[in-house]
Tab-separated table of C-alpha atoms in Angstrom:
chain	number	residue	atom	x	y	z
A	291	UNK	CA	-6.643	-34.724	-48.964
A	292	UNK	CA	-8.445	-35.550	-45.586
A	293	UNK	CA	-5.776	-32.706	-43.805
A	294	UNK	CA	-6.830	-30.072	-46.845
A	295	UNK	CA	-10.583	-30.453	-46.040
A	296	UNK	CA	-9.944	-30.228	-41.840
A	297	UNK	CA	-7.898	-27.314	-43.152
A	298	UNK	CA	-10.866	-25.824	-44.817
A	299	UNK	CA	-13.519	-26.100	-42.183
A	300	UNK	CA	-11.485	-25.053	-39.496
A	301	UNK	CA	-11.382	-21.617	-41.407
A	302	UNK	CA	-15.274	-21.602	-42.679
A	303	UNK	CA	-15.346	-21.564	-38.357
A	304	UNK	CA	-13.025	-19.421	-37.512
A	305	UNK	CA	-13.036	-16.699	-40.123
A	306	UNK	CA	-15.340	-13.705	-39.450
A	307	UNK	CA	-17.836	-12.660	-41.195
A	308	UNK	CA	-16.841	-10.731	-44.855
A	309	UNK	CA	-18.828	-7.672	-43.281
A	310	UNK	CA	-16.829	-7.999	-40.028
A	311	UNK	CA	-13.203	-8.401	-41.339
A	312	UNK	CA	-11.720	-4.768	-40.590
A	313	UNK	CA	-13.221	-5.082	-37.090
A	314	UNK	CA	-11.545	-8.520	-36.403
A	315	UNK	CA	-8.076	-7.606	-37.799
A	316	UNK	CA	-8.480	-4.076	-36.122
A	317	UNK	CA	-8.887	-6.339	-32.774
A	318	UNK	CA	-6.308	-8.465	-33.550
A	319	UNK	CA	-4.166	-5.614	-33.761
A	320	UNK	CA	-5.226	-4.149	-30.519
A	321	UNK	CA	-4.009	-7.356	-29.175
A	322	UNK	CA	-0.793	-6.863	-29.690
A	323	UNK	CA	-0.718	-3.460	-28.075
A	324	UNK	CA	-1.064	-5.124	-24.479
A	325	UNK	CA	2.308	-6.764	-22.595
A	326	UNK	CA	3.772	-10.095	-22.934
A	327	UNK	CA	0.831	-11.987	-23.820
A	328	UNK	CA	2.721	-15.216	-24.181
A	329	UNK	CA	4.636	-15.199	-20.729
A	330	UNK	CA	3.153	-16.072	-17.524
A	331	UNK	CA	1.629	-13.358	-15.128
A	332	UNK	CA	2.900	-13.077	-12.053
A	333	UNK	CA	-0.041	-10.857	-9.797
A	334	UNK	CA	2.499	-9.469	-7.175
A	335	UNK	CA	0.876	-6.618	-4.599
A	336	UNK	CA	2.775	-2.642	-3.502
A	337	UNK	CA	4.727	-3.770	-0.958
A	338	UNK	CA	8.257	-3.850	-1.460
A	339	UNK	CA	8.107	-0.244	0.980
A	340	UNK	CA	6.099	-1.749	3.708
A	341	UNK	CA	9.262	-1.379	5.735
A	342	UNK	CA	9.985	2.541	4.772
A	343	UNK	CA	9.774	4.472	7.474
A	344	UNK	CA	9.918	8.414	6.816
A	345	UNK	CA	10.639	11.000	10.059
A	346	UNK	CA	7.315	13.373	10.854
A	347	UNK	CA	7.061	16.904	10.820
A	348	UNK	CA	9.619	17.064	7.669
A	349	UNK	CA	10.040	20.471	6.074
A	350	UNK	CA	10.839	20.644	2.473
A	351	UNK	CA	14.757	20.644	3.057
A	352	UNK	CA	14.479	18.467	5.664
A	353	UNK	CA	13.087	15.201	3.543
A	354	UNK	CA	15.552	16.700	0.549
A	355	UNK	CA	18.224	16.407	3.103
A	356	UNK	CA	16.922	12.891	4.193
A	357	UNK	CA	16.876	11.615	0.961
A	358	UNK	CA	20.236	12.643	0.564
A	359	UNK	CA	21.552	10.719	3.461
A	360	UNK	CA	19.450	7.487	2.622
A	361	UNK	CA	21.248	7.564	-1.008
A	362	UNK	CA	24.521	8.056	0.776
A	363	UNK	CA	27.085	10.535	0.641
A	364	UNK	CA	29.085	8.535	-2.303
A	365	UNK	CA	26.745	9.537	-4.531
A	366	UNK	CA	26.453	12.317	-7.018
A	367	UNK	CA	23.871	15.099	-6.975
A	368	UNK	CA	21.080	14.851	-9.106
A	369	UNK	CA	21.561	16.696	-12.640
A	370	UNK	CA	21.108	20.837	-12.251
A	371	UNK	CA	18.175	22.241	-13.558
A	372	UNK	CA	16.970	25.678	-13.822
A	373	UNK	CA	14.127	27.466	-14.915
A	374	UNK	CA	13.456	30.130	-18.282
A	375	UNK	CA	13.188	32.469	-16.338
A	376	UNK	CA	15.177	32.898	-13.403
A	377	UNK	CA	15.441	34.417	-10.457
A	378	UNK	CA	17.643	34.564	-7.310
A	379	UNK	CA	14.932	35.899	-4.792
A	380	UNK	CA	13.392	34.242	-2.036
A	381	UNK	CA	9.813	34.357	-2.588
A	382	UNK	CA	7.700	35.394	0.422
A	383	UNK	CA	3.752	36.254	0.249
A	384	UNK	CA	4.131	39.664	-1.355
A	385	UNK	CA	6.931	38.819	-3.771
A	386	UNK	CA	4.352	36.655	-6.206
A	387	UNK	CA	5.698	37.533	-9.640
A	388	UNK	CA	4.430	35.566	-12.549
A	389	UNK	CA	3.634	32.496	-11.034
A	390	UNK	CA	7.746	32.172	-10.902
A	391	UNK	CA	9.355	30.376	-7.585
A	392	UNK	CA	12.255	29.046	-6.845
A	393	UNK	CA	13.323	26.749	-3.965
A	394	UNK	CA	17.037	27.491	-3.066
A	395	UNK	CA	17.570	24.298	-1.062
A	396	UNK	CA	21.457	25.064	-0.032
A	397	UNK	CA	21.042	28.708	1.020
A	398	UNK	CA	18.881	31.871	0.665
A	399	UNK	CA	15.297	29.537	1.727
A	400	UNK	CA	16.820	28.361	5.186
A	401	UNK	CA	16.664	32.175	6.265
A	402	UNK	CA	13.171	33.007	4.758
A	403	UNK	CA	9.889	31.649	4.367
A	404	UNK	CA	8.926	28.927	1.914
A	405	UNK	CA	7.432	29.460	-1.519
A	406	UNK	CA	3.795	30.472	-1.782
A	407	UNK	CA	1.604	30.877	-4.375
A	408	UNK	CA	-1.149	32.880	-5.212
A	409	UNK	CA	-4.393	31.427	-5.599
A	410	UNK	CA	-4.382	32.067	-9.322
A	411	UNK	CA	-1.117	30.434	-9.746
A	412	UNK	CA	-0.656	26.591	-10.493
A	413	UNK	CA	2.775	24.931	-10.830
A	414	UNK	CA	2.230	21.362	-12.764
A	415	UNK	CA	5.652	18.794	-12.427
A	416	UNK	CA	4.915	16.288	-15.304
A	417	UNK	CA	7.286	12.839	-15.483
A	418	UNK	CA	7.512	9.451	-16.569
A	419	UNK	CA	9.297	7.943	-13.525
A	420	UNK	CA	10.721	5.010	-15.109
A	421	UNK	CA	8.785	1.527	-13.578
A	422	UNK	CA	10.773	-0.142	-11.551
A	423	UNK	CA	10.559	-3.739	-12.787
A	424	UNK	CA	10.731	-2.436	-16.502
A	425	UNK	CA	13.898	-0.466	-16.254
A	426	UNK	CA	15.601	-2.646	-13.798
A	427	UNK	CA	15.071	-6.031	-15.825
A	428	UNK	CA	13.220	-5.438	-19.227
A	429	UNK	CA	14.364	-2.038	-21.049
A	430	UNK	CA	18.170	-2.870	-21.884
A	431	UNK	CA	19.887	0.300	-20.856
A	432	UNK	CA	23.273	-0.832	-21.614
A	433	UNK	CA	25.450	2.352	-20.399
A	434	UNK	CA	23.699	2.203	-17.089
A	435	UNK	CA	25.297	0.729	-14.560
A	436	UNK	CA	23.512	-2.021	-12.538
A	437	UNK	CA	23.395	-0.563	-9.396
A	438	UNK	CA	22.125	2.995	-10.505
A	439	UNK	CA	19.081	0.954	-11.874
A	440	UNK	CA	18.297	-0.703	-8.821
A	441	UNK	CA	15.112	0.381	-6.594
A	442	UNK	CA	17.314	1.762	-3.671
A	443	UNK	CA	19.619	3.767	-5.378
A	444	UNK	CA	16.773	5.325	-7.681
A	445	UNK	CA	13.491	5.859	-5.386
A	446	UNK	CA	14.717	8.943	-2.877
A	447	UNK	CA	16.260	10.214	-6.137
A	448	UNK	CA	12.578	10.104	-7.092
A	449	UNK	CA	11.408	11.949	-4.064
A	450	UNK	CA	14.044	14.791	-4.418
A	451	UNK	CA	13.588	15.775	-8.064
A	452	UNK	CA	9.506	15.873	-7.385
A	453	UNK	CA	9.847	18.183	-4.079
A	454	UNK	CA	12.999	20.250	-4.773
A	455	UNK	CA	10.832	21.787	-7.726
A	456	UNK	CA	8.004	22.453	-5.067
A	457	UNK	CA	4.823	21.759	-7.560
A	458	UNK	CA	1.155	22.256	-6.583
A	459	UNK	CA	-0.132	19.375	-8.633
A	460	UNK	CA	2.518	16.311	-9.949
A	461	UNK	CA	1.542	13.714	-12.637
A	462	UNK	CA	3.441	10.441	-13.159
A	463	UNK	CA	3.519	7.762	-15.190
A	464	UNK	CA	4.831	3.883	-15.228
A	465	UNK	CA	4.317	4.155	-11.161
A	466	UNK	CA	5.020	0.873	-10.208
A	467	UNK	CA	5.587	2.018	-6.181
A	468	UNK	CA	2.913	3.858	-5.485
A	469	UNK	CA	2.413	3.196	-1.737
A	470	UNK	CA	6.357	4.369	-1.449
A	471	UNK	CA	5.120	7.887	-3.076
A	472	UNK	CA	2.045	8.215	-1.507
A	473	UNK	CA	4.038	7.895	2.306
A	474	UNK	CA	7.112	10.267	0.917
A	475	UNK	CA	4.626	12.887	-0.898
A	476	UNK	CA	2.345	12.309	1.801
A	477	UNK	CA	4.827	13.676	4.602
A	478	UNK	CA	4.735	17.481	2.549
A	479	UNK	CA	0.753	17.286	2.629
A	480	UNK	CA	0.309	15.467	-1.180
A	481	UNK	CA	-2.878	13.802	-1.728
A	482	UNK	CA	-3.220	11.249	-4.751
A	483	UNK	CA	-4.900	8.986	-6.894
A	484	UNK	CA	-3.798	6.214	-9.174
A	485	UNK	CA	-4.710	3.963	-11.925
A	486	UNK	CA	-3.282	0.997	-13.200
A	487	UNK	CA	-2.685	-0.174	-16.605
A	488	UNK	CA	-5.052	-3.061	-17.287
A	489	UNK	CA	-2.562	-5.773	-18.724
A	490	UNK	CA	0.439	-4.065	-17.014
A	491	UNK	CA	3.928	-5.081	-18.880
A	492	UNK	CA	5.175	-5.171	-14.748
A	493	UNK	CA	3.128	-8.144	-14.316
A	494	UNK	CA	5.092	-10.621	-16.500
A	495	UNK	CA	7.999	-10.153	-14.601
A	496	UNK	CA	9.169	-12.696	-11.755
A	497	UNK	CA	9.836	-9.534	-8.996
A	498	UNK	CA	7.776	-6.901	-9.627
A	499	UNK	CA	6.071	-4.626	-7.372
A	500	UNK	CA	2.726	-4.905	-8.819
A	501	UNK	CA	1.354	-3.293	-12.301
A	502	UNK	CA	2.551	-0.069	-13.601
A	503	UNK	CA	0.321	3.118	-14.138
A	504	UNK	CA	-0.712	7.080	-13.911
A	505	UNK	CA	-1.005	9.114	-10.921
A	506	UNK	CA	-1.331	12.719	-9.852
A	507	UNK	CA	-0.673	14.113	-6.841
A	508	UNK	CA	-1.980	17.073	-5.762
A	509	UNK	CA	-1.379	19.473	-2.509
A	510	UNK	CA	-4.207	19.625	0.258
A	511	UNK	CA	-3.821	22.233	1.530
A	512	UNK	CA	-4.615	24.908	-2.164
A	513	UNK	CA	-6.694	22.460	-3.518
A	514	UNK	CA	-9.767	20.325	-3.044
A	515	UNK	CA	-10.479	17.372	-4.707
A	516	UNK	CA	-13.701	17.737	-6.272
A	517	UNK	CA	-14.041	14.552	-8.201
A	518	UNK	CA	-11.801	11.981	-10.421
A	519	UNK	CA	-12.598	10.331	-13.516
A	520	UNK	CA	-10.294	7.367	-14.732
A	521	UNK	CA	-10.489	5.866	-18.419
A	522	UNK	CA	-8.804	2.763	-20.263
A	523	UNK	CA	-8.205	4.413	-24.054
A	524	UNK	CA	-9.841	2.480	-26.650
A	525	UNK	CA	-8.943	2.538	-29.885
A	526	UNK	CA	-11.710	1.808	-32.806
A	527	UNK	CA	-14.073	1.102	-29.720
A	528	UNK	CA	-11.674	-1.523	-28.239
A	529	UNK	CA	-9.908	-1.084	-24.907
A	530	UNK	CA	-6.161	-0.809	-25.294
A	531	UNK	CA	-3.671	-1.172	-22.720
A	532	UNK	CA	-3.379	2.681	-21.552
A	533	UNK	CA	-4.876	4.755	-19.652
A	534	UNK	CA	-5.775	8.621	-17.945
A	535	UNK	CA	-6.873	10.194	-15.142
A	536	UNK	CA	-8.484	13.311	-15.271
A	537	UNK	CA	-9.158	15.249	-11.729
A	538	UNK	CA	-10.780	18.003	-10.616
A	539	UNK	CA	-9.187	20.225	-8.614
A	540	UNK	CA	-11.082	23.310	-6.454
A	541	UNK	CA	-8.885	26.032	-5.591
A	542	UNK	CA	-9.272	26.402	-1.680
A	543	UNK	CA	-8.812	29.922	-1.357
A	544	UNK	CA	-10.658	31.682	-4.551
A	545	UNK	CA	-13.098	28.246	-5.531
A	546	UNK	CA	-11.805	28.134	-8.891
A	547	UNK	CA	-12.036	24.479	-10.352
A	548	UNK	CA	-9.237	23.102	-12.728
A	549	UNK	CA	-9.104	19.727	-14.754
A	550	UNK	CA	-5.816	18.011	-14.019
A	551	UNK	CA	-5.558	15.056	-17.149
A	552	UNK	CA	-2.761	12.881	-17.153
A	553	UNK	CA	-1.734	9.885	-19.655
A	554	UNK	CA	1.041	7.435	-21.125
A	555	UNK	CA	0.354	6.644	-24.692
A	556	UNK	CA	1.824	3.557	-26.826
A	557	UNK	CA	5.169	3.382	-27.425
A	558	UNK	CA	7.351	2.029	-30.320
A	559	UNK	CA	7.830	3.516	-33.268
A	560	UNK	CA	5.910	2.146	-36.606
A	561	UNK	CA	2.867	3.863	-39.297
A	562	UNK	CA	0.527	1.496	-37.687
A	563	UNK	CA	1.396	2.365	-33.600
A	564	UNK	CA	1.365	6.074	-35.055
A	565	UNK	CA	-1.829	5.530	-36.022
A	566	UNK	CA	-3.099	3.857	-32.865
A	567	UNK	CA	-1.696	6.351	-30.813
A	568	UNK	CA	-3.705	9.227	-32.712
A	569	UNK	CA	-6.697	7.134	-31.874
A	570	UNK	CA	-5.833	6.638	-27.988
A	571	UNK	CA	-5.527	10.602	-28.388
A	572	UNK	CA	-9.241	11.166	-29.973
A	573	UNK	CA	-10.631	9.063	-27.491
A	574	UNK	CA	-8.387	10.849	-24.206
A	575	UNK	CA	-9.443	14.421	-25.749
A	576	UNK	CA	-13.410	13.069	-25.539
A	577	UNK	CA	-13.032	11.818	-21.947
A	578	UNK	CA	-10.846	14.786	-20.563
A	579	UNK	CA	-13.503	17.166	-22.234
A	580	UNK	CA	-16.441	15.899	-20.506
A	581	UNK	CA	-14.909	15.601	-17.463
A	582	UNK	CA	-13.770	19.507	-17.697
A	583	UNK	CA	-16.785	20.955	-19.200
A	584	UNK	CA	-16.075	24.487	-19.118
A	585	UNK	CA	-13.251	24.620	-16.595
A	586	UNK	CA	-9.629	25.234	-17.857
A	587	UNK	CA	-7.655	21.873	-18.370
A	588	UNK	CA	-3.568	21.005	-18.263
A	589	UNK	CA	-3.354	17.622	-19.956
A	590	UNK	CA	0.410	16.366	-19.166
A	591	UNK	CA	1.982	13.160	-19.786
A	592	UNK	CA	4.243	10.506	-22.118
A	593	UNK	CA	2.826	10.620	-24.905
A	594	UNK	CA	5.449	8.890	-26.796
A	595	UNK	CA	5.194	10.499	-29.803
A	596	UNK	CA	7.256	13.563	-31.490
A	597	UNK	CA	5.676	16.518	-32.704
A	598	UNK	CA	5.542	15.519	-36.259
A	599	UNK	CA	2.763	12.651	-35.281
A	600	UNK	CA	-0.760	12.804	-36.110
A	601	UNK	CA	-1.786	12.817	-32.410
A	602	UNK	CA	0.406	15.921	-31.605
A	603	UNK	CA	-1.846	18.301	-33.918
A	604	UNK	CA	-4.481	16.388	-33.118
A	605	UNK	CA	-4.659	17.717	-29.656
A	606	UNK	CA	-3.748	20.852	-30.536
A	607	UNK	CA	-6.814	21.016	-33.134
A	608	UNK	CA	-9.242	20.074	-30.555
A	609	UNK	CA	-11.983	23.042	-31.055
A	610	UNK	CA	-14.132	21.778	-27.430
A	611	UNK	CA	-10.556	21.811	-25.227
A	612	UNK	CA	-8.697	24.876	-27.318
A	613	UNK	CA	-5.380	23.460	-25.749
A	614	UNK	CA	-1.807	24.877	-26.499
A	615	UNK	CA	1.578	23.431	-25.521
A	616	UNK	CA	3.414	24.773	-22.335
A	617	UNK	CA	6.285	24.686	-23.146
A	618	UNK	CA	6.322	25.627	-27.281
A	619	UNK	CA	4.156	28.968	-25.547
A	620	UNK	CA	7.030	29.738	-22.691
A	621	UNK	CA	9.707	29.573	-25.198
A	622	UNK	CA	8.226	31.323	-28.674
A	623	UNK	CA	7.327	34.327	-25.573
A	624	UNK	CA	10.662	34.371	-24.386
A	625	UNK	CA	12.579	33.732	-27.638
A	626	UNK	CA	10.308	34.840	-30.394
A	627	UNK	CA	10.597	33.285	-33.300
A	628	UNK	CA	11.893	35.385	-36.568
A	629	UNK	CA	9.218	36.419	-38.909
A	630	UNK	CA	8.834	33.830	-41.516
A	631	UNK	CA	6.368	31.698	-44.108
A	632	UNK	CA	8.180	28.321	-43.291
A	633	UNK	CA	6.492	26.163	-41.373
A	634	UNK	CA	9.528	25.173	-39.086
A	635	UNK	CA	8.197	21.427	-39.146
A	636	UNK	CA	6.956	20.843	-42.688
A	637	UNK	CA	6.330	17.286	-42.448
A	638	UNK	CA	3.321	18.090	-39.135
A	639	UNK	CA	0.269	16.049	-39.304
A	640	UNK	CA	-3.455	17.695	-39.162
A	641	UNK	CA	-6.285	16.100	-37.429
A	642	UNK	CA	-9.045	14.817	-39.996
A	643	UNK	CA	-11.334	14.842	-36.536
A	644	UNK	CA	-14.967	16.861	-37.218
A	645	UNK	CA	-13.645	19.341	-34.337
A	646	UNK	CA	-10.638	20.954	-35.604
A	647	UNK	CA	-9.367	24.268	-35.718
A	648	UNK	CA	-7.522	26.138	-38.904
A	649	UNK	CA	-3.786	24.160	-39.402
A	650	UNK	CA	-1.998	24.824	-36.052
A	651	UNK	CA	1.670	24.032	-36.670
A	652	UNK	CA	4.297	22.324	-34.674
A	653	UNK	CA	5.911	25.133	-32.674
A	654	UNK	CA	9.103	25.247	-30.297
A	655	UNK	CA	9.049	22.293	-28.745
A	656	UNK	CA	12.131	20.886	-26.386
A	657	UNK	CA	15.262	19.298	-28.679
A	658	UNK	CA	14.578	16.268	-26.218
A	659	UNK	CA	12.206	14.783	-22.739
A	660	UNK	CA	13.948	11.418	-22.841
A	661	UNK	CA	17.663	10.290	-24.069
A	662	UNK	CA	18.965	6.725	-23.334
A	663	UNK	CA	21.212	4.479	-24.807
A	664	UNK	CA	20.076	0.702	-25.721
A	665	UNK	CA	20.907	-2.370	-26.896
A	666	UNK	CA	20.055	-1.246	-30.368
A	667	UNK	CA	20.996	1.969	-30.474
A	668	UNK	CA	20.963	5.883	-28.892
A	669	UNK	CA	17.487	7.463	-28.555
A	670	UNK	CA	17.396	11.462	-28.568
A	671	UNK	CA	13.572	12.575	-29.377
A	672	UNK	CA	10.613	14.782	-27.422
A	673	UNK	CA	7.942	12.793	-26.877
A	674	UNK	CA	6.687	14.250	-22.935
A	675	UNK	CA	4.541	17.547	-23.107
A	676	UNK	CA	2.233	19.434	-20.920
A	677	UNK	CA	-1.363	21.108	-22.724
A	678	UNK	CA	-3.266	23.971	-21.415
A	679	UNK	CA	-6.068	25.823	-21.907
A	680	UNK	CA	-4.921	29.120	-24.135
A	681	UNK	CA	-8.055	30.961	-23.442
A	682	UNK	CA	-8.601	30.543	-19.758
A	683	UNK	CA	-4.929	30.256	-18.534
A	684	UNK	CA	-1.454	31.291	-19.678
A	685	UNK	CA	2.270	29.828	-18.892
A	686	UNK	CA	4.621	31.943	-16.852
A	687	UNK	CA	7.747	29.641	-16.542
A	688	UNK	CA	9.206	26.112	-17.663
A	689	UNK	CA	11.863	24.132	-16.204
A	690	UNK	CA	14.830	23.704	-18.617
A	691	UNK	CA	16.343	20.434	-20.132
A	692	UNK	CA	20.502	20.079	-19.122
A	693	UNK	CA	22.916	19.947	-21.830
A	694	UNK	CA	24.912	17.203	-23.414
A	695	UNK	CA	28.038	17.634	-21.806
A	696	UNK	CA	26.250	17.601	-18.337
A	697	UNK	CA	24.081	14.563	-18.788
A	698	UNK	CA	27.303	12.715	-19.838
A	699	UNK	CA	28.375	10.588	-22.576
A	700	UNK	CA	26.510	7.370	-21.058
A	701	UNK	CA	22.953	8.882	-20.693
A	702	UNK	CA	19.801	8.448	-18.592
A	703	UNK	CA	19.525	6.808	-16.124
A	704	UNK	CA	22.355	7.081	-14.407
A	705	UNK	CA	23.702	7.518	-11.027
A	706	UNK	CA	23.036	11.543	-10.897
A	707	UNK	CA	19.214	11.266	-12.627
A	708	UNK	CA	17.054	7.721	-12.192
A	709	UNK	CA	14.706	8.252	-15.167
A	710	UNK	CA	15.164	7.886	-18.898
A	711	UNK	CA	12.896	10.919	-18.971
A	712	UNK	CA	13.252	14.215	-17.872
A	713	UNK	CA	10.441	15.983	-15.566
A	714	UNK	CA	8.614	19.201	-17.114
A	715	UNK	CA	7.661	21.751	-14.659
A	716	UNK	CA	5.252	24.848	-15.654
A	717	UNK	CA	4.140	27.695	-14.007
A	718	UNK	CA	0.569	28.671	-15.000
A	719	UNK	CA	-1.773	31.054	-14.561
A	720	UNK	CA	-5.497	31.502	-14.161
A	721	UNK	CA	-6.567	34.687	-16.234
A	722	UNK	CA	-10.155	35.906	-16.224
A	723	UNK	CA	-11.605	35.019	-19.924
């Protein structure tokens, strides 16, 4: 009797008020969105590369040709990728052609000058890197082999599959060696900013490098950086565990601004993180629009959701930010879709949010960004996308995904690619409204 009545009281305390219920389960929920709450935190600093050393004066090939070495000659090549529309040329100053370039690193760019862009033109490289401590010891990639996981084998694989593609701006997510990026990027004249995930998942394990988080990277000599704004998502007014960066970037030679957002959503698959997620997205579309204001945006990032979730039309039914998706635009222009009253995904969510557009439905997208095999199964789904301002900008080329039979039976990561995701790569341009 005596244990029924401590019973009692101890909930007459600890119970919230009736009025306050929804907020105190909605908090309890948000609780569970952070890392391993119940495992001990170990508050390690970026310094694992303290002892990198990269050779000055590097030209493109040159640090792609370093980073072969430092891998070793045993290894494979990275996976091939090429672009939607291709081209053999060697781009000079006059041969600008639809924001298109391509960096021939065995041949034709040894004997000519190096890619250049017009003012107008902007190529984005979006990726989830794959953190370090996560994939190495947390994320049960069982086809992997150990050492292809391992920090040595993976980070000048890093290097080469962000420079080979030769972008003017590069967003990343789950950077966990951010100091090693900085130097590498650094030596081809990147600039960049980074923001760490509050209660990073890194943290709670033994070896890490320090927390996990978003960066972009963007090259000094087009742009200047005008300002940087960085946000932790909240969901129902509550702080989550993710986050965004949204930058401004001045165009050096013409003085047009652009807002650069970049983001890594909650992952794992359930109606409640769905929901969540389309939250984190309401409350990333607020803070990248005042940011912007009136200047064009590209929002990349993980957003870890496929095209059918609520925050996918969400963002595309954003009336202040008018945003489209790269890649769905690149291909529907290049492979137009047959006339017809289907909607190709029937089962698309709309945005109940005040600032919506007409039904926008869920076009083209990629058949994958990210396939991996783990312990409980084979995971094949898009989830990564790149957003841009319709109105003020358009996409010119995309970087295509490899095929089955070359990513091989066992997956990502793997010796010849050191993500479980696969980078996007656009070519946009500015247009005059």
């Amino acid at each position: 009797m005596m244990r029924k009545v401590v019973l009692k009281e101890w909930k007459e305390k600890n119970s919230p008020p009736k009025g306050d219920r929804k907020t105190h389960l909605q908090k309890i929920a948000l609780q569970r969105m952070g890392s391993f709450n119940s495992s001990p935190k170990f508050n390690n600093e970026d310094n694992q590369d303290d002892d990198i050393e990269i050779p000055s004066g590097l030209s493109t090939n040159d640090l792609v040709h370093h980073c072969r070495i430092m891998r070793g000659d045993q290894r494979p090549p990275l996976l091939s990728r090429y672009f939607l529309n291709p081209t053999d040329r060697c781009f000079t100053n006059q041969d600008i052609t639809n924001g298109m370039r391509v960096l021939n690193l065995d041949a034709v760019s040894k004997v000519c000058s190096a890619p250049v862009t017009s003012p107008r033109h902007i190529r984005v490289f979006q990726w989830n890197v794959l953190s370090q401590s996560l994939g190495e010891k947390n994320d049960g990639f069982v086809n992997c082999p150990d050492e292809a996981l391992t920090w040595d084998c993976r980070k000048y694989q890093i290097v080469q599959e962000i420079i080979q593609n030769d972008p003017d701006v590069v967003c990343l997510q789950e950077v966990d060696h951010f100091k090693f990026l900085q130097m590498t990027l650094g030596s081809q004249n990147y600039e960049g900013v980074f923001f760490p995930k509050p209660d990073s998942p890194c943290l709670y394990i033994q070896s890490n490098n320090g927390p996990d988080g978003c960066a972009i990277f963007y090259k000094k000599n087009k742009f200047d950086l005008v300002n940087y704004s960085t946000r932790i998502l909240q969901v129902w007014r509550v702080q989550s565990n993710q986050v965004a960066i949204a930058a401004i970037l001045r165009v050096r030679q013409s003085g047009k601004e652009v807002c650069i957002g970049t983001t890594h959503l909650k992952a794992r698959h359930s109606a409640l993180l769905s929901k969540l997620r389309n939250e984190q997205g309401k409350d990333l579309l607020r803070f990248v629009s005042e940011v912007a204001g009136s200047r064009p945006v590209i929002l990349s990032g993980d957003f870890n959701a496929e095209p059918i979730e609520p925050v996918y039309s969400t963002i595309l039914n954003y009336v202040p930010l008018g945003l489209a998706s790269a890649y769905a635009d690149a291909v529907d222009e290049t492979h137009p879709r047959p006339p017809t009253t289907n909607d190709p995904h029937p089962d698309c969510h709309h945005s109940e949010d005040s600032l919506t557009r007409p039904e926008i439905s869920c076009r083209r997208e990629p058949a994958y960004t990210t396939w991996k095999i783990r312990e409980d199964g084979e995971v094949c789904h898009t989830i990564d996308y790149m957003f841009y301002s319709k109105d003020k900008m358009k996409v010119n080329n995309c970087l295509m995904f490899p095929q089955d039979n070359e990513i091989g039976k066992d997956r990502v990561p793997s010796f010849q690619y050191p993500s479980d995701h696969f980078s996007l790569v656009c070519d946009f341009e500015l247009v005059e409204n």
